[in-house]
mmCIF file of C-alpha atoms in Angstrom:
data_model
loop_
_atom_site.group_PDB
_atom_site.id
_atom_site.type_symbol
_atom_site.label_atom_id
_atom_site.label_comp_id
_atom_site.label_asym_id
_atom_site.label_seq_id
_atom_site.Cartn_x
_atom_site.Cartn_y
_atom_site.Cartn_z
ATOM 1 C CA GLY A 174 -26.259 -21.426 -38.529
ATOM 2 C CA VAL A 175 -26.536 -17.685 -38.142
ATOM 3 C CA LEU A 176 -23.719 -15.657 -36.584
ATOM 4 C CA LEU A 177 -24.559 -12.417 -34.768
ATOM 5 C CA THR A 178 -21.884 -9.859 -34.079
ATOM 6 C CA HIS A 179 -23.954 -7.855 -31.520
ATOM 7 C CA GLU A 180 -27.473 -6.916 -30.586
ATOM 8 C CA HIS A 181 -27.934 -3.557 -32.294
ATOM 9 C CA TYR A 182 -31.103 -3.653 -34.340
ATOM 10 C CA ASP A 183 -29.406 -3.048 -37.697
ATOM 11 C CA HIS A 184 -27.686 -6.375 -37.032
ATOM 12 C CA VAL A 185 -30.538 -8.457 -35.623
ATOM 13 C CA GLY A 186 -33.681 -6.906 -37.141
ATOM 14 C CA GLY A 187 -33.691 -9.448 -39.954
ATOM 15 C CA LEU A 188 -34.090 -12.409 -37.590
ATOM 16 C CA ASP A 189 -37.864 -12.331 -38.121
ATOM 17 C CA ASP A 190 -37.248 -12.673 -41.855
ATOM 18 C CA LEU A 191 -35.725 -16.109 -41.266
ATOM 19 C CA ARG A 192 -39.235 -17.613 -40.965
ATOM 20 C CA PRO A 193 -39.058 -19.389 -44.378
ATOM 21 C CA TYR A 194 -35.753 -21.034 -43.426
ATOM 22 C CA CYS A 195 -37.228 -22.240 -40.161
ATOM 23 C CA TYR A 196 -40.183 -23.622 -42.045
ATOM 24 C CA ALA A 197 -37.881 -25.429 -44.492
ATOM 25 C CA PHE A 198 -35.154 -26.610 -42.105
ATOM 26 C CA GLY A 199 -36.582 -26.437 -38.599
ATOM 27 C CA ASP A 200 -35.005 -24.646 -35.661
ATOM 28 C CA LEU A 201 -32.047 -22.486 -36.707
ATOM 29 C CA ASP A 202 -28.920 -22.278 -34.598
ATOM 30 C CA ILE A 203 -28.095 -18.658 -33.727
ATOM 31 C CA TYR A 204 -24.578 -17.993 -32.365
ATOM 32 C CA ALA A 205 -23.592 -14.868 -30.430
ATOM 33 C CA ASN A 206 -21.938 -13.720 -27.264
ATOM 34 C CA ALA A 207 -23.859 -14.055 -23.989
ATOM 35 C CA ARG A 208 -24.981 -10.399 -23.943
ATOM 36 C CA THR A 209 -26.384 -10.620 -27.466
ATOM 37 C CA VAL A 210 -28.147 -13.909 -26.709
ATOM 38 C CA LYS A 211 -29.794 -12.284 -23.680
ATOM 39 C CA ASN A 212 -30.882 -9.245 -25.740
ATOM 40 C CA VAL A 213 -32.241 -11.319 -28.636
ATOM 41 C CA ARG A 214 -34.300 -13.398 -26.211
ATOM 42 C CA HIS A 215 -35.630 -10.114 -24.702
ATOM 43 C CA ASN A 216 -36.255 -8.280 -27.993
ATOM 44 C CA PHE A 217 -37.855 -11.253 -29.789
ATOM 45 C CA PRO A 218 -39.836 -12.898 -26.976
ATOM 46 C CA TYR A 219 -42.423 -14.393 -29.321
ATOM 47 C CA CYS A 220 -39.697 -16.615 -30.791
ATOM 48 C CA PHE A 221 -39.101 -18.227 -27.392
ATOM 49 C CA ALA A 222 -42.624 -18.444 -25.963
ATOM 50 C CA GLU A 223 -43.652 -21.722 -24.407
ATOM 51 C CA ASN A 224 -46.501 -22.022 -26.914
ATOM 52 C CA PRO A 225 -45.463 -19.929 -29.919
ATOM 53 C CA TYR A 226 -48.089 -18.986 -32.484
ATOM 54 C CA PRO A 227 -47.935 -20.804 -35.853
ATOM 55 C CA GLY A 228 -45.258 -19.599 -38.250
ATOM 56 C CA VAL A 229 -43.088 -17.899 -35.668
ATOM 57 C CA PRO A 230 -39.342 -18.308 -36.389
ATOM 58 C CA SER A 231 -37.742 -20.901 -34.161
ATOM 59 C CA PHE A 232 -34.209 -20.507 -32.955
ATOM 60 C CA ASN A 233 -31.674 -22.332 -30.795
ATOM 61 C CA LEU A 234 -29.658 -19.534 -29.196
ATOM 62 C CA LYS A 235 -26.061 -20.594 -28.528
ATOM 63 C CA ALA A 236 -23.714 -18.392 -26.527
ATOM 64 C CA VAL A 237 -20.131 -18.480 -27.765
ATOM 65 C CA GLU A 238 -16.997 -17.035 -26.257
ATOM 66 C CA LYS A 239 -14.109 -15.232 -27.897
ATOM 67 C CA HIS A 240 -11.238 -17.488 -29.016
ATOM 68 C CA LYS A 241 -13.223 -20.727 -28.358
ATOM 69 C CA GLU A 242 -13.615 -22.507 -31.673
ATOM 70 C CA PHE A 243 -16.944 -24.101 -32.529
ATOM 71 C CA HIS A 244 -18.281 -25.681 -35.728
ATOM 72 C CA ILE A 245 -21.227 -25.008 -37.994
ATOM 73 C CA GLY A 246 -21.438 -28.253 -39.912
ATOM 74 C CA ASP A 247 -17.807 -28.953 -40.875
ATOM 75 C CA ILE A 248 -16.777 -25.259 -40.839
ATOM 76 C CA PRO A 249 -14.621 -24.231 -37.874
ATOM 77 C CA VAL A 250 -15.495 -20.752 -36.529
ATOM 78 C CA VAL A 251 -13.320 -18.717 -34.107
ATOM 79 C CA PRO A 252 -14.945 -15.693 -32.478
ATOM 80 C CA ILE A 253 -12.713 -12.597 -32.190
ATOM 81 C CA GLU A 254 -13.547 -9.654 -29.929
ATOM 82 C CA VAL A 255 -13.483 -6.099 -31.207
ATOM 83 C CA MET A 256 -14.730 -2.842 -29.720
ATOM 84 C CA HIS A 257 -17.756 -0.960 -31.047
ATOM 85 C CA ASP A 258 -16.996 2.204 -29.065
ATOM 86 C CA GLN A 259 -17.207 0.792 -25.513
ATOM 87 C CA LEU A 260 -19.256 -2.282 -26.439
ATOM 88 C CA PRO A 261 -17.325 -5.569 -26.903
ATOM 89 C CA ILE A 262 -18.724 -7.345 -29.968
ATOM 90 C CA LEU A 263 -17.682 -10.350 -32.069
ATOM 91 C CA GLY A 264 -16.046 -10.824 -35.402
ATOM 92 C CA TYR A 265 -15.578 -14.323 -36.799
ATOM 93 C CA ARG A 266 -12.751 -16.193 -38.424
ATOM 94 C CA PHE A 267 -13.360 -19.025 -40.914
ATOM 95 C CA GLY A 268 -9.918 -20.378 -41.746
ATOM 96 C CA PRO A 269 -8.268 -17.780 -44.039
ATOM 97 C CA LEU A 270 -11.285 -15.392 -43.959
ATOM 98 C CA VAL A 271 -12.201 -12.985 -41.160
ATOM 99 C CA TYR A 272 -15.497 -11.040 -40.953
ATOM 100 C CA ILE A 273 -15.621 -8.000 -38.691
ATOM 101 C CA THR A 274 -18.219 -5.256 -38.606
ATOM 102 C CA ASP A 275 -18.854 -2.177 -36.452
ATOM 103 C CA MET A 276 -15.285 -2.156 -35.167
ATOM 104 C CA LYS A 277 -13.732 1.011 -33.877
ATOM 105 C CA THR A 278 -10.724 -0.586 -32.164
ATOM 106 C CA ILE A 279 -9.219 -3.973 -31.453
ATOM 107 C CA SER A 280 -6.890 -4.938 -28.619
ATOM 108 C CA ASP A 281 -3.416 -6.343 -29.193
ATOM 109 C CA GLU A 282 -4.639 -9.512 -27.427
ATOM 110 C CA GLU A 283 -6.770 -10.302 -30.476
ATOM 111 C CA LEU A 284 -4.048 -9.903 -33.103
ATOM 112 C CA PRO A 285 -2.613 -13.460 -32.797
ATOM 113 C CA TYR A 286 -6.066 -14.767 -33.800
ATOM 114 C CA LEU A 287 -5.719 -12.816 -37.065
ATOM 115 C CA GLU A 288 -2.325 -14.166 -38.083
ATOM 116 C CA GLY A 289 -2.297 -15.611 -41.575
ATOM 117 C CA VAL A 290 -5.515 -13.998 -42.682
ATOM 118 C CA ASP A 291 -5.836 -13.935 -46.459
ATOM 119 C CA THR A 292 -9.237 -12.302 -46.869
ATOM 120 C CA LEU A 293 -10.663 -9.625 -44.560
ATOM 121 C CA VAL A 294 -14.246 -8.352 -44.621
ATOM 122 C CA VAL A 295 -14.399 -5.263 -42.403
ATOM 123 C CA ASN A 296 -16.414 -2.127 -41.773
ATOM 124 C CA ALA A 297 -15.442 1.191 -43.360
ATOM 125 C CA LEU A 298 -18.179 3.733 -42.688
ATOM 126 C CA ARG A 299 -17.109 6.622 -44.965
ATOM 127 C CA PHE A 300 -14.029 8.418 -46.325
ATOM 128 C CA GLU A 301 -14.107 11.671 -44.303
ATOM 129 C CA GLY A 302 -14.973 12.852 -40.866
ATOM 130 C CA VAL A 303 -14.839 11.120 -37.517
ATOM 131 C CA HIS A 304 -17.075 8.606 -35.793
ATOM 132 C CA HIS A 305 -17.092 7.486 -32.175
ATOM 133 C CA SER A 306 -17.841 3.808 -32.795
ATOM 134 C CA HIS A 307 -16.929 2.920 -36.417
ATOM 135 C CA GLN A 308 -13.754 2.889 -38.467
ATOM 136 C CA LEU A 309 -13.476 5.122 -41.492
ATOM 137 C CA VAL A 310 -11.939 3.942 -44.749
ATOM 138 C CA ASP A 311 -8.358 5.019 -43.823
ATOM 139 C CA ASP A 312 -8.687 3.279 -40.419
ATOM 140 C CA ALA A 313 -9.814 0.058 -42.152
ATOM 141 C CA ILE A 314 -6.941 0.207 -44.675
ATOM 142 C CA ARG A 315 -4.423 0.629 -41.839
ATOM 143 C CA PHE A 316 -5.996 -2.278 -39.929
ATOM 144 C CA ALA A 317 -5.955 -4.584 -42.966
ATOM 145 C CA ARG A 318 -2.290 -3.771 -43.673
ATOM 146 C CA LYS A 319 -1.401 -4.287 -40.014
ATOM 147 C CA ILE A 320 -2.720 -7.843 -40.036
ATOM 148 C CA GLY A 321 -1.365 -8.524 -43.515
ATOM 149 C CA ALA A 322 -4.640 -9.360 -45.355
ATOM 150 C CA ARG A 323 -3.991 -9.995 -49.036
ATOM 151 C CA ARG A 324 -7.427 -8.685 -50.042
ATOM 152 C CA THR A 325 -10.005 -6.664 -48.144
ATOM 153 C CA TYR A 326 -13.687 -6.040 -48.734
ATOM 154 C CA PHE A 327 -15.388 -3.102 -47.006
ATOM 155 C CA VAL A 328 -18.898 -3.443 -45.562
ATOM 156 C CA HIS A 329 -21.172 -1.388 -43.309
ATOM 157 C CA THR A 330 -20.697 1.796 -45.317
ATOM 158 C CA THR A 331 -22.925 4.851 -45.660
ATOM 159 C CA HIS A 332 -24.269 6.585 -48.720
ATOM 160 C CA ASP A 333 -21.445 9.119 -48.237
ATOM 161 C CA ILE A 334 -19.146 6.578 -49.904
ATOM 162 C CA GLY A 335 -20.766 7.404 -53.257
ATOM 163 C CA PHE A 336 -21.269 5.149 -56.228
ATOM 164 C CA HIS A 337 -19.525 1.775 -56.044
ATOM 165 C CA ARG A 338 -17.384 2.147 -59.172
ATOM 166 C CA ASP A 339 -16.203 5.662 -58.214
ATOM 167 C CA ALA A 340 -15.578 4.740 -54.594
ATOM 168 C CA CYS A 341 -13.515 1.666 -55.536
ATOM 169 C CA LYS A 342 -11.279 3.856 -57.751
ATOM 170 C CA ARG A 343 -10.255 5.755 -54.616
ATOM 171 C CA LEU A 344 -8.930 2.589 -52.933
ATOM 172 C CA PRO A 345 -5.420 1.071 -53.129
ATOM 173 C CA GLU A 346 -4.886 -2.270 -54.831
ATOM 174 C CA GLY A 347 -6.251 -5.200 -52.842
ATOM 175 C CA PHE A 348 -9.139 -3.211 -51.401
ATOM 176 C CA THR A 349 -12.703 -2.935 -52.678
ATOM 177 C CA PHE A 350 -16.207 -2.190 -51.468
ATOM 178 C CA ALA A 351 -18.425 -5.257 -51.136
ATOM 179 C CA TYR A 352 -21.851 -5.337 -52.744
ATOM 180 C CA ASP A 353 -25.064 -7.345 -52.497
ATOM 181 C CA GLY A 354 -24.636 -10.749 -54.082
ATOM 182 C CA LEU A 355 -20.858 -10.701 -53.891
ATOM 183 C CA LYS A 356 -19.339 -14.225 -53.696
ATOM 184 C CA ILE A 357 -15.881 -14.589 -52.206
ATOM 185 C CA GLU A 358 -13.799 -17.693 -53.072
ATOM 186 C CA ILE A 359 -11.499 -18.888 -50.320
#
């Protein structure tokens, strides 16, 4: 299964690159909120044509709702709603791990769904400045502490963060920047 947080192209542009997985495993289940499902269907119409051309990726789009648990195989997944400026998007909880990207704010209504989180993966755009739709590093640190995550990995950063080793030295204990190929044990 593939989980989509929202329909912005930097989060769905790679769907076409799933062709080899579709070839190997057949139709892939894609989970997202109803708005994202609608936009994926619109932006990738060749994937949903009545008679698709050979080799096109094949998807089963599945609309999910916040707080309503579903399973991918034997893994329970709980969607959590966060705000990307004025756009409601999804984060996902997998037992003790929560993945959230592109969050600017989160309502208090969502906080009970984050109780007991051990590992948080969350966006932290850069150290300085302001941004209308993304958290900065200090915002992400405050959020992680508010929900009591034991360890936090930052994603969706810009080049302004600097080199990984140097940037990580600027963070308090329990916080680090994620990197390609990172494996998290839960």
